[in-house]
Short mmCIF file of C-alpha atoms and ligand atoms in Angstrom, two decimals:
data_model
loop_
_atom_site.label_atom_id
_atom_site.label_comp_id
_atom_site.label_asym_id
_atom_site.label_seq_id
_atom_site.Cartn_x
_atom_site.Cartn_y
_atom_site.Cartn_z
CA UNK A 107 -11.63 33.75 -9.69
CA UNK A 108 -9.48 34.34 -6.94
CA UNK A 109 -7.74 31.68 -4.71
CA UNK A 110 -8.31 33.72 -1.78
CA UNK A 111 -11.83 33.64 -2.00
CA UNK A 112 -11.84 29.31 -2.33
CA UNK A 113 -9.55 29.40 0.63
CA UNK A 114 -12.04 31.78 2.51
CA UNK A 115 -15.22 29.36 1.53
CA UNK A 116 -13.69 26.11 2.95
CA UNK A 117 -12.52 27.77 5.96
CA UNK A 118 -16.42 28.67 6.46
CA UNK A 119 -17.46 25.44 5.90
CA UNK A 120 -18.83 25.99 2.45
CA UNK A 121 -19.24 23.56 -0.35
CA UNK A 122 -16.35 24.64 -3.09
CA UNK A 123 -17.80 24.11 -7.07
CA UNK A 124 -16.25 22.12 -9.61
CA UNK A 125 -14.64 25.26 -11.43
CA UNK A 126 -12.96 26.26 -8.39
CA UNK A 127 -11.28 23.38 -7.52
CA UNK A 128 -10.34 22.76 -11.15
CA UNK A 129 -8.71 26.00 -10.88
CA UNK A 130 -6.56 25.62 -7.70
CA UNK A 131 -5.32 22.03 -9.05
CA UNK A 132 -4.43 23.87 -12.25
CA UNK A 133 -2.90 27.02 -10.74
CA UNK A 134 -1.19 25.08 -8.24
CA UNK A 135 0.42 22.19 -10.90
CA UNK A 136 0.91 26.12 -13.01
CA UNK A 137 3.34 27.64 -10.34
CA UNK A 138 0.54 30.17 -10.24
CA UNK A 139 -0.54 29.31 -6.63
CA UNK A 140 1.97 29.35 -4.15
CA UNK A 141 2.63 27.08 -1.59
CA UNK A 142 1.58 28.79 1.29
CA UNK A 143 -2.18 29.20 -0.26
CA UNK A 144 -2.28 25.79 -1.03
CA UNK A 145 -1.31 24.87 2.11
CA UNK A 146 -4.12 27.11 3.66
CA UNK A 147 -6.58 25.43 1.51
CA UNK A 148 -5.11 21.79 2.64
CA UNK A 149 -5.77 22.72 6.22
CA UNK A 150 -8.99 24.44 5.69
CA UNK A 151 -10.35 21.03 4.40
CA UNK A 152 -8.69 19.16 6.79
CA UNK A 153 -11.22 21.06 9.03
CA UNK A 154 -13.91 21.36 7.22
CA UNK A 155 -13.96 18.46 5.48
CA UNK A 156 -16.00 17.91 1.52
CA UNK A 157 -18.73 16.44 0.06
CA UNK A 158 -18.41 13.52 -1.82
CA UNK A 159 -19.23 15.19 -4.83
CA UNK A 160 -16.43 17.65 -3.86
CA UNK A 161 -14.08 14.98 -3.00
CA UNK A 162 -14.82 13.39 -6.41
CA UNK A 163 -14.10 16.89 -8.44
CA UNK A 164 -10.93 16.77 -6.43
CA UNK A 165 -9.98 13.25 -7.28
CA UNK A 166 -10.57 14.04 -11.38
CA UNK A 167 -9.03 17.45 -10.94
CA UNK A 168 -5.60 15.61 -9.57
CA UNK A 169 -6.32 12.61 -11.95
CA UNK A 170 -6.73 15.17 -15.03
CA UNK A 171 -3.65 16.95 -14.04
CA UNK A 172 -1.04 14.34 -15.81
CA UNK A 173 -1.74 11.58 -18.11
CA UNK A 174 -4.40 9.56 -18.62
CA UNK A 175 -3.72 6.48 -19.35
CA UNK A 176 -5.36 3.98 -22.23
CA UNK A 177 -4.72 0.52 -21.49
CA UNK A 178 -7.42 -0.36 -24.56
CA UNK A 179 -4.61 -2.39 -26.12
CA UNK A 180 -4.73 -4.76 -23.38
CA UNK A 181 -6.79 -7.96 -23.86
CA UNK A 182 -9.34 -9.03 -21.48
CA UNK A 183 -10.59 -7.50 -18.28
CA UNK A 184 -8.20 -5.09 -16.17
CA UNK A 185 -8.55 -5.29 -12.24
CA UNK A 186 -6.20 -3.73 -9.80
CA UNK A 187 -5.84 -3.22 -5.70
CA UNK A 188 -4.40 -0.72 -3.87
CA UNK A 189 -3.98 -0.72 0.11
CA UNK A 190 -3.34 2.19 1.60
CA UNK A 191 -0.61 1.33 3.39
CA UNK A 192 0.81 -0.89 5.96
CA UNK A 193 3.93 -2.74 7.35
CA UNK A 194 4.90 -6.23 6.25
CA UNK A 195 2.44 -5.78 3.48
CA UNK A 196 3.74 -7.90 0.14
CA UNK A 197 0.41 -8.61 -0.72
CA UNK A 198 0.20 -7.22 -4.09
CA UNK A 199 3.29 -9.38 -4.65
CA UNK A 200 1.64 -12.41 -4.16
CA UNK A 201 -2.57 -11.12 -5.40
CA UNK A 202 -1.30 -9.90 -8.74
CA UNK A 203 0.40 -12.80 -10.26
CA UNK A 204 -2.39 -14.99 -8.93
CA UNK A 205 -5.43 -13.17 -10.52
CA UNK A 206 -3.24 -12.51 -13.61
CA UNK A 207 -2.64 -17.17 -13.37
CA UNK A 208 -6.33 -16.96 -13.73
CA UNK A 209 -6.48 -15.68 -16.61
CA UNK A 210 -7.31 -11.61 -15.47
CA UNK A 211 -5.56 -9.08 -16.36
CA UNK A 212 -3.03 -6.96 -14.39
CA UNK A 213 -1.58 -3.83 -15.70
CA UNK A 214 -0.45 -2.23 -12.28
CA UNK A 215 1.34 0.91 -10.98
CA UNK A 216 2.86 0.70 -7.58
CA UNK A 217 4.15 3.78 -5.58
CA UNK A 218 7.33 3.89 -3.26
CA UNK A 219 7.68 3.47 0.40
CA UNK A 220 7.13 6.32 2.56
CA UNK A 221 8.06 6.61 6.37
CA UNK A 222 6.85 3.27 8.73
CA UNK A 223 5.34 1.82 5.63
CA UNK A 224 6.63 -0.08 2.67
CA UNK A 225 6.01 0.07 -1.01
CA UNK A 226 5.86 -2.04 -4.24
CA UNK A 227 8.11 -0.79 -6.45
CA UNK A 228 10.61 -0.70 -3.81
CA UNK A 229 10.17 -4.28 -3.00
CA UNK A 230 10.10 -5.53 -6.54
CA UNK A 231 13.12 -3.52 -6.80
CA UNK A 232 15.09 -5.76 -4.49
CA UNK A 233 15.36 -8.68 -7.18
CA UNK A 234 18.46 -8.13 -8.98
CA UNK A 235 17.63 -5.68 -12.65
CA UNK A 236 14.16 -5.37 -12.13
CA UNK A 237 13.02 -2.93 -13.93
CA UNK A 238 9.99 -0.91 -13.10
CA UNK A 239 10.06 1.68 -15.89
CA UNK A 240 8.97 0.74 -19.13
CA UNK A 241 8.03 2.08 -22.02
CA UNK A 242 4.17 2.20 -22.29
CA UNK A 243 4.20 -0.39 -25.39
CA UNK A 244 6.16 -2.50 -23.54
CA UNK A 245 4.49 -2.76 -20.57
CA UNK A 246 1.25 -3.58 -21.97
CA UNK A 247 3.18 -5.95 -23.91
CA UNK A 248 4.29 -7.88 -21.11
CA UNK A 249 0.39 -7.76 -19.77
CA UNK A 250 -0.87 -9.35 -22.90
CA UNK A 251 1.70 -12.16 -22.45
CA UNK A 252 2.11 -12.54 -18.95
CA UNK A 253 -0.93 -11.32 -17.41
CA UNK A 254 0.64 -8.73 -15.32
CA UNK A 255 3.46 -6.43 -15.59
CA UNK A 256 3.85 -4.11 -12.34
CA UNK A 257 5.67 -0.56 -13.21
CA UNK A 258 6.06 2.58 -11.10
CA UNK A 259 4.18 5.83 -11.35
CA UNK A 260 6.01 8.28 -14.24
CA UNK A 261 6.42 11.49 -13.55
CA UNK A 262 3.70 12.63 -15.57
CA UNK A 263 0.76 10.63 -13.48
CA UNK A 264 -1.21 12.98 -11.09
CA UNK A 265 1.60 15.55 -11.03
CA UNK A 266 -0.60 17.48 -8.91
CA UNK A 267 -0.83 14.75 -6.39
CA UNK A 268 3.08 14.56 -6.15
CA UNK A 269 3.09 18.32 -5.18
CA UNK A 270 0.51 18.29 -2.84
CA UNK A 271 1.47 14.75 -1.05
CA UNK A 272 4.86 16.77 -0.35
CA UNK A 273 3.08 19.64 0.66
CA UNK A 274 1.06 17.73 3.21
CA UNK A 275 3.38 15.90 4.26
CA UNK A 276 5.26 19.15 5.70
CA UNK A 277 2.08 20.67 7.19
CA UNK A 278 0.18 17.77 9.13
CA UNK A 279 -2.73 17.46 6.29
CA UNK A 280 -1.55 14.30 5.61
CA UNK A 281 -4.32 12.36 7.37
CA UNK A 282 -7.33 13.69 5.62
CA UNK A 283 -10.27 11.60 4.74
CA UNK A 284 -10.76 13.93 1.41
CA UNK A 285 -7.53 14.36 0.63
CA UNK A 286 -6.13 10.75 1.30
CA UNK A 287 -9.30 9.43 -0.74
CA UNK A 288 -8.27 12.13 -3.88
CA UNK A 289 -4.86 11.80 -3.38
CA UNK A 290 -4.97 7.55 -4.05
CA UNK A 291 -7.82 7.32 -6.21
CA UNK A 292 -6.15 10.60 -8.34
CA UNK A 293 -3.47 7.84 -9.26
CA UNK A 294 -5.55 4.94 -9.39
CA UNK A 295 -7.97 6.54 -12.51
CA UNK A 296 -5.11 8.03 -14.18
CA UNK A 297 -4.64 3.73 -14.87
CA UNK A 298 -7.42 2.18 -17.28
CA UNK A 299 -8.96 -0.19 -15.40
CA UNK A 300 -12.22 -2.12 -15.21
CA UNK A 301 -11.95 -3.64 -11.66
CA UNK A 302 -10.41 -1.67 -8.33
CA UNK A 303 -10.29 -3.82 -4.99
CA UNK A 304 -8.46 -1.45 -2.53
CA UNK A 305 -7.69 -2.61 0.88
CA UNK A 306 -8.15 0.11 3.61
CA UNK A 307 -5.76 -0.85 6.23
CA UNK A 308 -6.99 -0.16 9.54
CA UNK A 309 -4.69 0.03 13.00
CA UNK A 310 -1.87 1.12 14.71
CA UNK A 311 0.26 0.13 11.28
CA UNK A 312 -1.89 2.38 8.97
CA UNK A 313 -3.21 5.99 8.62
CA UNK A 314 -6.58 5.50 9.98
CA UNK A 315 -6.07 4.14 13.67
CA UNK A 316 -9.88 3.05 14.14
CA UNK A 317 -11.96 0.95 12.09
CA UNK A 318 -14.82 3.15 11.84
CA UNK A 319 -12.50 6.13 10.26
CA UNK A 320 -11.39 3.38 7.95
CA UNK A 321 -15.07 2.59 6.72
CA UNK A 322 -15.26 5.94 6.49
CA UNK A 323 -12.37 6.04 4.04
CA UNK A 324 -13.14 3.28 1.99
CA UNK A 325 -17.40 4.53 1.68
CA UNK A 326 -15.76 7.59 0.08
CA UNK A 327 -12.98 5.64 -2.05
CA UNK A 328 -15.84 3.22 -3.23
CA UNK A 329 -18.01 6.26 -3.83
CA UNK A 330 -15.55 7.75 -6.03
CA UNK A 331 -14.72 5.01 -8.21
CA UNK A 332 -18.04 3.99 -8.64
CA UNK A 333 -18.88 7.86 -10.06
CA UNK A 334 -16.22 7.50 -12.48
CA UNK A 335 -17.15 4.23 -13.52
CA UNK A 336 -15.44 1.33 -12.39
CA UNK A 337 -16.35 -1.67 -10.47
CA UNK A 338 -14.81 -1.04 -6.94
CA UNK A 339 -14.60 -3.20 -3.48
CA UNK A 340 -12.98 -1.62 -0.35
CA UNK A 341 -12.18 -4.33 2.11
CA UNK A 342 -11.30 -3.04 5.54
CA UNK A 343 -8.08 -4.96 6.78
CA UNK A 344 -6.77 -5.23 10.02
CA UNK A 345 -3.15 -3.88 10.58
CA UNK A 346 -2.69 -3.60 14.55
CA UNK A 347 -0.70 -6.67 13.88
CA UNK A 348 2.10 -6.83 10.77
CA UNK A 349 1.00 -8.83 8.14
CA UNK A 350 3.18 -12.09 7.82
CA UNK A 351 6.78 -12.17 9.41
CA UNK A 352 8.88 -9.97 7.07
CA UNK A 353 9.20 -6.46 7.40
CA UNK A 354 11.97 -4.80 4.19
CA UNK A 355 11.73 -5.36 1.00
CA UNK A 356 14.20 -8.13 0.40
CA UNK A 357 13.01 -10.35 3.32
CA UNK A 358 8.88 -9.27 2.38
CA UNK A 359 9.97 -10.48 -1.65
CA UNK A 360 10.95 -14.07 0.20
CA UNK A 361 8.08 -14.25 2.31
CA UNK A 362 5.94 -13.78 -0.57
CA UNK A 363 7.79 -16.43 -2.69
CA UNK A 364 7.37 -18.33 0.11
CA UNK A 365 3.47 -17.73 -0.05
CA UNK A 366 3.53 -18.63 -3.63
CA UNK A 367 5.05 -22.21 -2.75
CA UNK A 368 2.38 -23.29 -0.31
CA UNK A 369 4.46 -22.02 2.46
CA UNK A 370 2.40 -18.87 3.27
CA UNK A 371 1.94 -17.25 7.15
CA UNK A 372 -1.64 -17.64 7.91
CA UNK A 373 -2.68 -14.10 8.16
CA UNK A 374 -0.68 -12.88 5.30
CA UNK A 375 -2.26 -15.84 3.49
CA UNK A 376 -5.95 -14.83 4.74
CA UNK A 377 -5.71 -11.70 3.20
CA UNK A 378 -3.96 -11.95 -0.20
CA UNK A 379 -7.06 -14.80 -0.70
CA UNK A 380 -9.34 -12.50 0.10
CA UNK A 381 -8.20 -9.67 -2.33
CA UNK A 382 -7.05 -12.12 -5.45
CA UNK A 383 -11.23 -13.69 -4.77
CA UNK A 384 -12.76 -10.32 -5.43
CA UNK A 385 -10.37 -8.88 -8.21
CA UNK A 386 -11.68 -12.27 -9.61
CA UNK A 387 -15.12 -12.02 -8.93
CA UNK A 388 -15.69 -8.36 -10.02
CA UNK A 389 -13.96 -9.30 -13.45
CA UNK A 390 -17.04 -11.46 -13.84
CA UNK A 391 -14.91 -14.91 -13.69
CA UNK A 392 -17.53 -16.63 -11.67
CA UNK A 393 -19.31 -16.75 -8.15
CA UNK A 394 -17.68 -15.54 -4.64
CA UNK A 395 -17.19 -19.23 -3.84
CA UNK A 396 -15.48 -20.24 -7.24
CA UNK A 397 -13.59 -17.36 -6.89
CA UNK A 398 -11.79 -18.48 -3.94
CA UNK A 399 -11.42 -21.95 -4.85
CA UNK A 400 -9.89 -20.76 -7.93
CA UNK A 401 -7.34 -18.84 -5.56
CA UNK A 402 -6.66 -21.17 -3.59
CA UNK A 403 -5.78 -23.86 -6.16
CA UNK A 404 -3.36 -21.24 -7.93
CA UNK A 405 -1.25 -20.56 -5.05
CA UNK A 406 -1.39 -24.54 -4.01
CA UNK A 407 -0.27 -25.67 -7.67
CA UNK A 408 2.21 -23.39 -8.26
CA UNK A 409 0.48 -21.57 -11.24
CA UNK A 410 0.29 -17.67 -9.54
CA UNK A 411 4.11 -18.52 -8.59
CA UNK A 412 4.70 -19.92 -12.50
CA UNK A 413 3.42 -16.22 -13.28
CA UNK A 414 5.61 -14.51 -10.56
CA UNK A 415 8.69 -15.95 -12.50
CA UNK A 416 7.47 -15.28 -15.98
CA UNK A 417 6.74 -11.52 -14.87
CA UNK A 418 10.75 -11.11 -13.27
CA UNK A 419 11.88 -12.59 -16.43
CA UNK A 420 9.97 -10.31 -18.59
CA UNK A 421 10.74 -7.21 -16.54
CA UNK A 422 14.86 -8.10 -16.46
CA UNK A 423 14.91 -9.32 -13.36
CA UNK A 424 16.81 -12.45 -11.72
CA UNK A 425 13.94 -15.33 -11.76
CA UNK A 426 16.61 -17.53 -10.35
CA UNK A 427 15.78 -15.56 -6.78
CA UNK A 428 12.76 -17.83 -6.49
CA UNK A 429 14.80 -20.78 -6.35
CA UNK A 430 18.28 -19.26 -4.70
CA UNK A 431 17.27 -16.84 -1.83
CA UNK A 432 21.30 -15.79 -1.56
CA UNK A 433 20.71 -14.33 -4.78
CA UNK A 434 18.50 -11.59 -3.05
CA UNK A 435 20.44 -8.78 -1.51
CA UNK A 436 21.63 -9.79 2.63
CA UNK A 437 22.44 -7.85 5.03
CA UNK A 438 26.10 -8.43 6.23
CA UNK A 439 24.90 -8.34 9.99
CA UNK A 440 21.81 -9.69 12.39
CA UNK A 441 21.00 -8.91 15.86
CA UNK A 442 18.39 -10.67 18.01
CA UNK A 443 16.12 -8.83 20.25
CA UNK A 444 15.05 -10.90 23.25
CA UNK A 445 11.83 -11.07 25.44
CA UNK A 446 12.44 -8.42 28.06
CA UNK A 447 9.90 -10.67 29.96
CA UNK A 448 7.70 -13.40 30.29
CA UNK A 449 4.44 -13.31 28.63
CA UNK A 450 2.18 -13.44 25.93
CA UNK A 451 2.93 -10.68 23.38
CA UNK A 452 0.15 -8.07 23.63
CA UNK A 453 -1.41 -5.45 21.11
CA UNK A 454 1.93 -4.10 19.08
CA UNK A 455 2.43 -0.53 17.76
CA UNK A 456 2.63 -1.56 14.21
CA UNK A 457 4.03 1.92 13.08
CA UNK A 458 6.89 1.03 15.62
CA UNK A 459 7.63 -1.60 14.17
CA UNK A 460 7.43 0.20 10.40
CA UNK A 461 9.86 2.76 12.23
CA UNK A 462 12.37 0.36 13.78
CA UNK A 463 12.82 -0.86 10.22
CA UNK A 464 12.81 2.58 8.96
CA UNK A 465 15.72 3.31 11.49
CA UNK A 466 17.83 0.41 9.61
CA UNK A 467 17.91 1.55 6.56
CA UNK A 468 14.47 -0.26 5.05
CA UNK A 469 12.76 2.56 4.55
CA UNK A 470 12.74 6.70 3.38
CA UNK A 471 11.86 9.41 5.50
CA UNK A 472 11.96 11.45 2.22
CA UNK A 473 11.12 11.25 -1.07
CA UNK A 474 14.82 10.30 -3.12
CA UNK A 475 16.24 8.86 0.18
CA UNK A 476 18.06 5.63 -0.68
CA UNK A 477 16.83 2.36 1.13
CA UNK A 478 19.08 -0.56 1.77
CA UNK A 479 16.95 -3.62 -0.07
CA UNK A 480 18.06 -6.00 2.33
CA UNK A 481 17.62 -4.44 5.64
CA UNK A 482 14.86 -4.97 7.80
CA UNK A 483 13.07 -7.37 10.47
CA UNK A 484 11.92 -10.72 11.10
CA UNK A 485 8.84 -11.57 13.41
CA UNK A 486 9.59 -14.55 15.65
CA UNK A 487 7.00 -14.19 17.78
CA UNK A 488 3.68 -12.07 17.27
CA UNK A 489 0.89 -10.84 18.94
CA UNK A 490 -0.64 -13.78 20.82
CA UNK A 491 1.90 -15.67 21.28
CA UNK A 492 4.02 -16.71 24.38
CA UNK A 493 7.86 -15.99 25.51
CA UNK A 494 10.04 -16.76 28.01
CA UNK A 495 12.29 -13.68 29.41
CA UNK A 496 15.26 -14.03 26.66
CA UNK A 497 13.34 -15.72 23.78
CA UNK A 498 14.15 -14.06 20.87
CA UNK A 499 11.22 -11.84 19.70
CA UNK A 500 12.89 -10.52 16.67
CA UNK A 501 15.50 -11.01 14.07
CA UNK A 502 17.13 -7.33 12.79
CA UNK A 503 19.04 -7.16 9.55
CA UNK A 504 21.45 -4.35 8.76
CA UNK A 505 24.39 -3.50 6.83
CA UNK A 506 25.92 -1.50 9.82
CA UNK A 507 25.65 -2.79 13.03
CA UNK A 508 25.52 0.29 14.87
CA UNK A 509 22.22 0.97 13.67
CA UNK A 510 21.05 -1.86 16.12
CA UNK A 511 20.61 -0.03 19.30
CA UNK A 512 18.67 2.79 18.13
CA UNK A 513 16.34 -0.23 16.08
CA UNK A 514 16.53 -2.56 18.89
CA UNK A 515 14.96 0.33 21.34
CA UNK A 516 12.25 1.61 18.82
CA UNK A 517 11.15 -2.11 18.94
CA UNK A 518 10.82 -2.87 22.31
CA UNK A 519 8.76 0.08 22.80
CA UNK A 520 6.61 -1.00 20.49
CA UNK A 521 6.50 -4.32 21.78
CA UNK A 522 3.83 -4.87 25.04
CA UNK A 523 4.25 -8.10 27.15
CA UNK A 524 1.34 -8.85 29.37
CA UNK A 525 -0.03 -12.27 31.34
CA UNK A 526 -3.29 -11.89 29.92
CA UNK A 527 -3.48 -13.53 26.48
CA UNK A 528 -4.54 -10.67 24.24
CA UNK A 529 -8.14 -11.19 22.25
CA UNK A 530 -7.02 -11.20 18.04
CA UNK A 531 -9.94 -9.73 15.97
CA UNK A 532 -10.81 -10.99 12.20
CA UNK A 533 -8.38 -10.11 9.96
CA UNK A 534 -11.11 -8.87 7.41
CA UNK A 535 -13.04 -6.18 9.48
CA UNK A 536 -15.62 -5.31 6.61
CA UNK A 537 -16.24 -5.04 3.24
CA UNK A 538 -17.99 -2.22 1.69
CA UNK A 539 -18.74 -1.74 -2.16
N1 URA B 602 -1.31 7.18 0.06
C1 URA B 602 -1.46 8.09 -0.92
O1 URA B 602 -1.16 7.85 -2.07
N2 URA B 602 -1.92 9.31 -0.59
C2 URA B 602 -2.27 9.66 0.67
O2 URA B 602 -2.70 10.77 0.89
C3 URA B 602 -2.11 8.68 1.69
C4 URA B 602 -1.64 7.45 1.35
#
């Protein structure tokens, strides 16, 4: 087999066979494929598109490429969620230690942030000695007596998925339908679960701009994890708007404390219900309706936040955070940005937003940079609502204040102020399983 002849067949718009795309993952994890044929290859699908069938040999070929995990040890009923990324979005912060309250299990890896959006591990990272690597006894230790126990990805999960991600990312193949849908659900079957709820973001905030690309996505993410056996949900999720008020990790691991005491932001509220109900009712726990009662009565009492605590603790983090926000790193320095007139705030451009935090130190451009935990931005006013000329819009938090003009500019340009009082749509666009 030669990988000049694979490359050729895509680039016709042929249908590539199992074998061959078992042997360009393993050649290219090998060394034995250089970059620049894998990178034709990338771009020839990103053309030509695959089958799902294709798409699913591609998503075992990337899973099969590191270790497999066996989470057998773990007692009861394993769900997990992914989104595929967003800004402001802490929902897996608040979801997990609520479905794990209620008695499911959640044994979950979370990836880094990456450009305009955010990540888990980075967020968790914020609290003070939280530690997301742990040895594999350990962590499914810490499931069996917690509930949940959120690590990041080792370096031996979907190795082939960390070499290609960089490779894409360096020749505009990121946005893919095939090769976004291998590329997440490579990493999410490499974990042992029963249950996967993944939450296709949809918007100016994620990768697919348009809601209909984002069913798209989530048909063939469902499609996928259904082949290889699991009970999976996609719900399509709106992110033209940030979710909640906090954008960087520190301020998102408040909001979501916040969200476990009763205090939630509507929207950011809406959604974590709506992904902790069907992580509960695909584990079987009881009807749609239950579900979300059950949910809702978790993050009212104070049980999913009970969990929260028991998790830092049990991972080496600070649990005192939940009670003593100045425990959580703060920036040294705030600047308001003000209404540059009056209005209602209109549509935003989410990844703006993702980029002016970016810009102050919240997030990476690269894989390895270093993020400051407690820079970032707070939403005063969102889309819908009204300002006055000078109201302040926004709330930025750095370490060094001279990052504020460049942040202050990204934002406003982002930012749209018109008379006409902008139509919001649902929150949860669709649902597809
Ligand atoms: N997230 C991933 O893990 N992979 C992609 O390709 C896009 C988003």
């Amino acid at each position: 087999m030669r990988v000049y002849d694979i490359i050729k067949k895509k680039r016709d718009g042929n249908t590539l066979s199992k074998e061959e795309i078992d042997f360009f993952i393993n050649g290219y994890v090998k060394g034995d494929i250089p970059d620049y044929q894998a990178s034709a290859l990338c771009m020839a699908i990103y053309f030509k598109g695959m089958t799902l069938e294709e798409t699913t040999d591609l998503t075992l070929a990337i899973r099969n490429s590191g270790e497999v995990l066996d989470f057998s040890a773990v007692n009861g009923i394993r769900a997990d969620k992914h989104s595929t990324g967003g800004v402001g979005d802490k929902t897996s912060l608040v979801v997990a230690p609520t479905v794990a309250s209620l008695g499911v299990k959640v044994a979950k890896m979370s990836g880094r942030g990456l450009g305009h959006t955010g990540g888990t591990v980075d967020k968790l990272e914020a609290i003070p000695n939280f530690n997301v690597q742990l040895p594999k006894d350990e962590f499914i230790g810490i499931v069996n007596e917690v509930g949940v126990c959120i690590v990041g990805q080792s370096a031996d999960l979907a190795p082939a998925d960390k070499k290609l991600y960089a490779l894409r990312d360096v020749t505009a193949t990121v946005d893919s339908m095939p090769l976004i849908a291998s590329s997440i659900m490579g990493k999410k079957l490499a974990a042992d679960d029963d249950v996967i709820v993944l939450d296709v973001k949809t918007g100016s905030g994620s990768f697919m701009k348009s809601v209909q690309d984002s069913k798209t996505l989530a048909e063939i993410m469902v499609g996928i994890g259904k082949r290889a056996g699991k009970k999976t949900v996609a719900l399509i999720t709106d992110m033209d708007i940030p979710l909640g008020r906090a954008i960087g990790n520190a301020l998102e691991v408040k909001e979501a404390i916040d969200t476990l005491k009763g205090k939630g932001e509507k929207d950011f509220l809406e959604v974590c219900i709506a992904l902790a109900t069907e992580m509960l009712y695909l584990s079987g726990k009881d009807d749609k309706n239950r579900c979300e009662m059950l949910v809702k009565d978790a993050l009212i009492s104070g049980k999913a936040l009970k969990t929260f605590k028991a998790m830092i603790s049990a991972q080496g983090g600070n649990a005192e955070v939940i009670e003593d926000f100045s425990l959580l790193p703060t920036a040294k320095y705030t600047h308001s940005v003000k209404a540059t007139a009056s209005g209602y705030i209109d549509k935003v451009n989410t990844e703006g937003y993702g980029l002016s935090a970016l810009s102050l130190g919240a997030g990476r451009n690269r894989v390895g940079d270093n993020i400051d935990y407690s820079a970032g931005i707070i939403l005063n006013k969102k889309t819908g609502d009204w300002v006055n000329k000078g109201d302040v819009i926004a709330v930025l938090h750095a370490n060094n204040s001279s990052l504020f003009k460049n942040a202050e500019e990204i934002f406003l340009s982002a930012t749209q102020i018109s008379e006409q009082k902008p139509m919001l749509r649902p929150l949860i666009l669709d649902r597809v399983e």
